[in-house]
Amino acid sequence: MSGVTSTVAHAGGPPILVYLMARNLAKQTFVATTAVFFTVLNTGKLLPYAALGFFTLDSWKIAASLAIFAPTGVWLGLYVLKIIPERYFYSLATSLLGISGIKLLYDALQL
């Protein structure tokens, strides 16, 4: 389900989060699993997206300009993961999942 919603609406997060939250994984395993899952999923989208002409010179310029921030984001994410207690991590994940669900419902009703 996450693969389909990610491809169709770029909203693959909620299904995979619900699935993984039910598994009671350690927070590091949870984050690593989602990172690997979306890396594989998004890599699989490269050829179809290229065939559809989604990659333009402008999109490559935007990606390159934003890529300089990636190392900072990774470092910040790992730092927060290390310092946040497991209980708060899952409370935050549940809250953000609820907010994203409300946002997706709102967007669907706006059509």
N, CA, C and O atoms as a DFTB+ gen file, in Angstrom:
444 C
 N C O
     1  1       0.822      -1.185       0.000
     2  2       0.000       0.000       0.000
     3  2       0.871       1.256       0.000
     4  3       0.560       2.229      -0.687
     5  1       1.947       1.235       0.761
     6  2       2.815       2.400       0.832
     7  2       3.462       2.695      -0.516
     8  3       3.623       3.857      -0.888
     9  1       3.831       1.651      -1.244
    10  2       4.420       1.846      -2.564
    11  2       3.451       2.490      -3.535
    12  3       3.831       3.367      -4.311
    13  1       2.207       2.060      -3.492
    14  2       1.186       2.618      -4.384
    15  2       0.911       4.074      -4.019
    16  3       0.903       4.939      -4.894
    17  1       0.689       4.347      -2.751
    18  2       0.372       5.731      -2.363
    19  2       1.562       6.654      -2.575
    20  3       1.387       7.840      -2.854
    21  1       2.764       6.119      -2.446
    22  2       3.948       6.932      -2.704
    23  2       4.055       7.283      -4.181
    24  3       4.407       8.409      -4.532
    25  1       3.756       6.332      -5.033
    26  2       3.855       6.558      -6.475
    27  2       2.733       7.462      -6.974
    28  3       2.975       8.360      -7.780
    29  1       1.525       7.237      -6.509
    30  2       0.370       7.973      -7.006
    31  2       0.283       9.380      -6.419
    32  3      -0.002      10.337      -7.140
    33  1       0.527       9.510      -5.115
    34  2       0.278      10.801      -4.464
    35  2       1.440      11.299      -3.614
    36  3       1.280      12.269      -2.872
    37  1       2.594      10.667      -3.702
    38  2       3.744      11.022      -2.860
    39  2       3.341      11.062      -1.388
    40  3       3.747      11.951      -0.640
    41  1       2.545      10.091      -0.995
    42  2       2.047      10.002       0.379
    43  2       2.244       8.587       0.920
    44  3       1.319       8.002       1.484
    45  1       3.429       8.046       0.751
    46  2       3.703       6.679       1.193
    47  2       4.032       6.553       2.657
    48  3       4.086       5.443       3.186
    49  1       4.255       7.671       3.326
    50  2       4.640       7.634       4.728
    51  2       3.617       7.026       5.667
    52  3       3.958       6.123       6.430
    53  1       2.372       7.487       5.639
    54  2       1.400       6.956       6.594
    55  2       1.228       5.438       6.573
    56  3       1.226       4.836       7.647
    57  1       1.084       4.784       5.421
    58  2       0.911       3.325       5.487
    59  2       2.109       2.585       6.091
    60  3       1.928       1.658       6.881
    61  1       3.311       2.982       5.732
    62  2       4.486       2.280       6.268
    63  2       4.658       2.588       7.754
    64  3       5.095       1.724       8.515
    65  1       4.321       3.797       8.173
    66  2       4.433       4.138       9.592
    67  2       3.452       3.335      10.437
    68  3       3.811       2.842      11.506
    69  1       2.228       3.204       9.967
    70  2       1.239       2.410      10.699
    71  2       1.732       0.971      10.822
    72  3       1.651       0.374      11.895
    73  1       2.239       0.417       9.728
    74  2       2.736      -0.958       9.740
    75  2       3.902      -1.119      10.713
    76  3       3.922      -2.054      11.513
    77  1       4.871      -0.207      10.642
    78  2       6.064      -0.347      11.485
    79  2       5.784      -0.031      12.953
    80  3       6.405      -0.618      13.840
    81  1       4.868       0.878      13.214
    82  2       4.551       1.209      14.608
    83  2       3.944       0.004      15.324
    84  3       4.142      -0.168      16.527
    85  1       3.221      -0.811      14.606
    86  2       2.620      -2.007      15.203
    87  2       3.665      -3.077      15.527
    88  3       3.375      -4.025      16.257
    89  1       4.855      -2.932      14.997
    90  2       5.923      -3.924      15.198
    91  2       6.731      -3.683      16.470
    92  3       7.531      -4.540      16.846
    93  1       6.552      -2.554      17.142
    94  2       7.295      -2.212      18.367
    95  2       8.806      -2.334      18.183
    96  3       9.495      -2.958      18.991
    97  1       9.308      -1.729      17.111
    98  2      10.738      -1.747      16.825
    99  2      11.462      -0.713      17.677
   100  3      10.864       0.264      18.129
   101  1      12.742      -0.936      17.889
   102  2      13.575       0.102      18.510
   103  2      13.584       1.307      17.570
   104  3      13.462       1.147      16.355
   105  1      13.727       2.494      18.118
   106  2      13.629       3.708      17.295
   107  2      14.676       3.728      16.179
   108  3      14.388       4.207      15.083
   109  1      15.880       3.219      16.434
   110  2      16.913       3.181      15.407
   111  2      16.519       2.228      14.270
   112  3      16.727       2.537      13.097
   113  1      15.957       1.087      14.620
   114  2      15.516       0.123      13.616
   115  2      14.353       0.692      12.809
   116  3      14.283       0.507      11.594
   117  1      13.455       1.375      13.479
   118  2      12.308       2.014      12.830
   119  2      12.782       3.012      11.773
   120  3      12.332       2.975      10.628
   121  1      13.686       3.895      12.163
   122  2      14.185       4.926      11.242
   123  2      14.983       4.292      10.104
   124  3      14.826       4.678       8.946
   125  1      15.833       3.327      10.427
   126  2      16.630       2.666       9.389
   127  2      15.740       1.936       8.387
   128  3      16.003       1.970       7.185
   129  1      14.698       1.282       8.872
   130  2      13.789       0.553       7.983
   131  2      13.075       1.497       7.031
   132  3      12.955       1.203       5.841
   133  1      12.602       2.623       7.537
   134  2      11.927       3.575       6.654
   135  2      12.906       4.176       5.649
   136  3      12.543       4.397       4.494
   137  1      14.135       4.441       6.072
   138  2      15.131       5.002       5.153
   139  2      15.442       4.032       4.019
   140  3      15.489       4.431       2.855
   141  1      15.653       2.771       4.349
   142  2      15.943       1.771       3.317
   143  2      14.722       1.571       2.424
   144  3      14.854       1.501       1.202
   145  1      13.541       1.478       3.021
   146  2      12.317       1.268       2.248
   147  2      12.135       2.360       1.198
   148  3      11.911       2.062       0.024
   149  1      12.231       3.619       1.613
   150  2      11.993       4.708       0.672
   151  2      13.151       4.898      -0.312
   152  3      12.942       5.391      -1.420
   153  1      14.351       4.518       0.077
   154  2      15.467       4.548      -0.873
   155  2      15.207       3.562      -2.009
   156  3      15.357       3.908      -3.181
   157  1      14.822       2.345      -1.666
   158  2      14.523       1.332      -2.683
   159  2      13.312       1.748      -3.516
   160  3      13.336       1.657      -4.743
   161  1      12.269       2.199      -2.854
   162  2      11.045       2.601      -3.548
   163  2      11.313       3.741      -4.530
   164  3      10.888       3.681      -5.684
   165  1      12.006       4.762      -4.081
   166  2      12.263       5.919      -4.940
   167  2      13.259       5.602      -6.051
   168  3      13.183       6.184      -7.133
   169  1      14.182       4.695      -5.796
   170  2      15.098       4.268      -6.853
   171  2      14.316       3.574      -7.961
   172  3      14.627       3.735      -9.141
   173  1      13.311       2.809      -7.584
   174  2      12.469       2.140      -8.565
   175  2      11.648       3.091      -9.416
   176  3      11.187       2.718     -10.495
   177  1      11.463       4.297      -8.948
   178  2      10.689       5.288      -9.700
   179  2      11.536       6.043     -10.726
   180  3      10.985       6.729     -11.588
   181  1      12.851       5.930     -10.650
   182  2      13.718       6.755     -11.495
   183  2      13.479       6.538     -12.990
   184  3      13.284       7.504     -13.727
   185  1      13.491       5.295     -13.442
   186  2      13.305       5.047     -14.880
   187  2      11.933       5.486     -15.385
   188  3      11.854       6.167     -16.407
   189  1      10.848       5.117     -14.697
   190  2       9.540       5.604     -15.186
   191  2       9.439       7.131     -15.184
   192  3       8.889       7.716     -16.117
   193  1       9.960       7.771     -14.154
   194  2       9.898       9.229     -14.110
   195  2      10.730       9.839     -15.236
   196  3      10.328      10.831     -15.844
   197  1      11.891       9.244     -15.510
   198  2      12.728       9.738     -16.605
   199  2      12.005       9.554     -17.937
   200  3      12.032      10.441     -18.791
   201  1      11.364       8.409     -18.111
   202  2      10.635       8.143     -19.354
   203  2       9.477       9.120     -19.549
   204  3       9.113       9.444     -20.680
   205  1       8.907       9.580     -18.452
   206  2       7.803      10.541     -18.526
   207  2       8.289      11.987     -18.677
   208  3       7.483      12.908     -18.811
   209  1       9.604      12.174     -18.655
   210  2      10.158      13.514     -18.842
   211  2      10.129      14.391     -17.612
   212  3      10.143      15.617     -17.727
   213  1      10.089      13.791     -16.441
   214  2      10.036      14.573     -15.208
   215  2      11.362      15.253     -14.867
   216  3      11.387      16.224     -14.111
   217  1      12.447      14.750     -15.416
   218  2      13.758      15.318     -15.103
   219  2      14.144      16.321     -16.181
   220  3      14.445      15.955     -17.317
   221  1      14.128      17.586     -15.801
   222  2      14.493      18.668     -16.716
   223  2      15.720      19.364     -16.165
   224  3      16.140      19.104     -15.037
   225  1      16.285      20.241     -16.959
   226  2      17.444      21.003     -16.489
   227  2      17.078      21.807     -15.244
   228  3      17.868      21.895     -14.304
   229  1      15.895      22.388     -15.239
   230  2      15.465      23.158     -14.068
   231  2      15.327      22.274     -12.831
   232  3      15.732      22.675     -11.740
   233  1      14.756      21.070     -12.985
   234  2      14.604      20.186     -11.823
   235  2      15.967      19.743     -11.292
   236  3      16.146      19.609     -10.081
   237  1      16.932      19.516     -12.193
   238  2      18.287      19.150     -11.752
   239  2      18.955      20.318     -11.024
   240  3      19.668      20.104     -10.044
   241  1      18.733      21.536     -11.489
   242  2      19.302      22.718     -10.815
   243  2      18.726      22.861      -9.406
   244  3      19.456      23.133      -8.453
   245  1      17.421      22.677      -9.286
   246  2      16.786      22.770      -7.959
   247  2      17.317      21.680      -7.041
   248  3      17.635      21.940      -5.881
   249  1      17.413      20.456      -7.560
   250  2      17.925      19.341      -6.754
   251  2      19.353      19.615      -6.303
   252  3      19.697      19.360      -5.149
   253  1      20.176      20.125      -7.192
   254  2      21.570      20.418      -6.836
   255  2      21.661      21.519      -5.784
   256  3      22.489      21.448      -4.876
   257  1      20.818      22.530      -5.907
   258  2      20.867      23.622      -4.931
   259  2      20.381      23.175      -3.552
   260  3      20.836      23.700      -2.536
   261  1      19.467      22.216      -3.510
   262  2      18.965      21.726      -2.225
   263  2      19.838      20.619      -1.629
   264  3      19.813      20.396      -0.418
   265  1      20.600      19.934      -2.463
   266  2      21.429      18.817      -2.003
   267  2      22.482      19.255      -0.991
   268  3      22.921      18.448      -0.171
   269  1      22.885      20.502      -1.037
   270  2      23.904      20.970      -0.082
   271  2      23.382      20.936       1.361
   272  3      24.172      20.932       2.305
   273  1      22.064      20.913       1.528
   274  2      21.485      20.873       2.867
   275  2      21.307      19.446       3.401
   276  3      21.046      19.263       4.590
   277  1      21.442      18.458       2.553
   278  2      21.215      17.061       2.950
   279  2      22.128      16.610       4.092
   280  3      21.630      16.016       5.048
   281  1      23.437      16.862       4.042
   282  2      24.279      16.411       5.158
   283  2      23.863      17.011       6.503
   284  3      23.916      16.335       7.530
   285  1      23.456      18.267       6.495
   286  2      22.997      18.893       7.737
   287  2      21.726      18.223       8.237
   288  3      21.578      17.988       9.436
   289  1      20.818      17.915       7.336
   290  2      19.583      17.236       7.717
   291  2      19.844      15.850       8.284
   292  3      19.222      15.448       9.267
   293  1      20.763      15.123       7.665
   294  2      21.111      13.790       8.168
   295  2      21.735      13.903       9.552
   296  3      21.361      13.165      10.463
   297  1      22.674      14.813       9.715
   298  2      23.331      14.986      11.014
   299  2      22.309      15.370      12.087
   300  3      22.318      14.807      13.182
   301  1      21.439      16.319      11.779
   302  2      20.432      16.763      12.740
   303  2      19.480      15.622      13.102
   304  3      19.131      15.445      14.270
   305  1      19.062      14.851      12.097
   306  2      18.180      13.715      12.356
   307  2      18.832      12.671      13.256
   308  3      18.193      12.157      14.174
   309  1      20.089      12.359      13.001
   310  2      20.798      11.379      13.839
   311  2      21.002      11.903      15.257
   312  3      20.914      11.145      16.224
   313  1      21.273      13.193      15.376
   314  2      21.448      13.796      16.696
   315  2      20.152      13.715      17.500
   316  3      20.162      13.308      18.662
   317  1      19.048      14.101      16.886
   318  2      17.746      14.063      17.570
   319  2      17.383      12.618      17.919
   320  3      16.880      12.351      19.010
   321  1      17.634      11.695      17.004
   322  2      17.340      10.290      17.256
   323  2      18.110       9.784      18.469
   324  3      17.593       8.990      19.255
   325  1      19.337      10.246      18.616
   326  2      20.169       9.794      19.733
   327  2      19.689      10.352      21.074
   328  3      19.755       9.658      22.089
   329  1      19.211      11.588      21.088
   330  2      18.876      12.206      22.371
   331  2      17.418      12.034      22.790
   332  3      17.107      12.145      23.976
   333  1      16.524      11.768      21.850
   334  2      15.105      11.671      22.203
   335  2      14.799      10.297      22.809
   336  3      15.172       9.272      22.240
   337  1      14.128      10.276      23.948
   338  2      13.747       8.988      24.538
   339  2      12.753       8.240      23.636
   340  3      11.966       8.846      22.908
   341  1      12.816       6.928      23.709
   342  2      11.969       6.072      22.869
   343  2      10.481       6.418      23.000
   344  3       9.766       6.482      22.001
   345  1      10.025       6.638      24.218
   346  2       8.612       6.937      24.458
   347  2       8.193       8.217      23.733
   348  3       7.128       8.261      23.118
   349  1       9.024       9.251      23.803
   350  2       8.701      10.513      23.139
   351  2       8.813      10.385      21.617
   352  3       8.060      11.016      20.875
   353  1       9.739       9.581      21.173
   354  2       9.896       9.347      19.739
   355  2       8.598       8.796      19.160
   356  3       8.106       9.298      18.149
   357  1       8.046       7.776      19.790
   358  2       6.815       7.171      19.283
   359  2       5.604       8.073      19.492
   360  3       4.675       8.042      18.684
   361  1       5.591       8.868      20.545
   362  2       4.506       9.841      20.728
   363  2       4.539      10.895      19.624
   364  3       3.502      11.269      19.075
   365  1       5.735      11.363      19.311
   366  2       5.888      12.351      18.244
   367  2       5.506      11.743      16.904
   368  3       4.806      12.378      16.115
   369  1       5.954      10.522      16.636
   370  2       5.625       9.854      15.365
   371  2       4.117       9.670      15.225
   372  3       3.562       9.879      14.146
   373  1       3.458       9.284      16.306
   374  2       2.004       9.106      16.276
   375  2       1.298      10.435      16.033
   376  3       0.353      10.496      15.248
   377  1       1.742      11.488      16.691
   378  2       1.138      12.813      16.496
   379  2       1.314      13.301      15.070
   380  3       0.368      13.807      14.467
   381  1       2.517      13.153      14.523
   382  2       2.768      13.601      13.161
   383  2       2.003      12.757      12.146
   384  3       1.577      13.263      11.108
   385  1       1.831      11.483      12.443
   386  2       1.026      10.617      11.580
   387  2      -0.426      11.096      11.558
   388  3      -1.054      11.132      10.499
   389  1      -0.949      11.458      12.710
   390  2      -2.305      11.986      12.785
   391  2      -2.464      13.286      12.019
   392  3      -3.455      13.489      11.319
   393  1      -1.484      14.163      12.157
   394  2      -1.531      15.445      11.439
   395  2      -1.468      15.215       9.932
   396  3      -2.198      15.848       9.169
   397  1      -0.591      14.305       9.508
   398  2      -0.505      14.043       8.062
   399  2      -1.795      13.404       7.540
   400  3      -2.199      13.670       6.408
   401  1      -2.435      12.577       8.343
   402  2      -3.713      11.994       7.947
   403  2      -4.788      13.048       7.779
   404  3      -5.561      13.012       6.821
   405  1      -4.834      13.979       8.705
   406  2      -5.799      15.085       8.611
   407  2      -5.520      15.918       7.364
   408  3      -6.447      16.309       6.655
   409  1      -4.252      16.186       7.099
   410  2      -3.877      16.973       5.912
   411  2      -4.283      16.234       4.638
   412  3      -4.817      16.852       3.717
   413  1      -4.044      14.942       4.569
   414  2      -4.416      14.171       3.375
   415  2      -5.926      14.163       3.176
   416  3      -6.406      14.286       2.049
   417  1      -6.675      14.020       4.263
   418  2      -8.141      14.067       4.166
   419  2      -8.616      15.446       3.702
   420  3      -9.509      15.551       2.862
   421  1      -8.017      16.491       4.253
   422  2      -8.363      17.857       3.862
   423  2      -8.108      18.049       2.364
   424  3      -8.953      18.583       1.646
   425  1      -6.932      17.607       1.899
   426  2      -6.602      17.756       0.476
   427  2      -7.584      16.974      -0.393
   428  3      -7.986      17.452      -1.453
   429  1      -7.969      15.786       0.042
   430  2      -8.902      14.963      -0.735
   431  2     -10.272      15.637      -0.823
   432  3     -10.936      15.551      -1.857
   433  1     -10.695      16.296       0.233
   434  2     -12.013      16.939       0.241
   435  2     -12.027      18.237      -0.557
   436  3     -13.100      18.742      -0.886
   437  1     -10.867      18.779      -0.871
   438  2     -10.772      20.029      -1.629
   439  2     -10.948      19.809      -3.123
   440  3     -11.097      20.776      -3.870
   441  1     -10.936      18.570      -3.572
   442  2     -11.066      18.296      -5.014
   443  2     -12.415      18.555      -5.507
   444  3     -12.683      18.373      -6.695
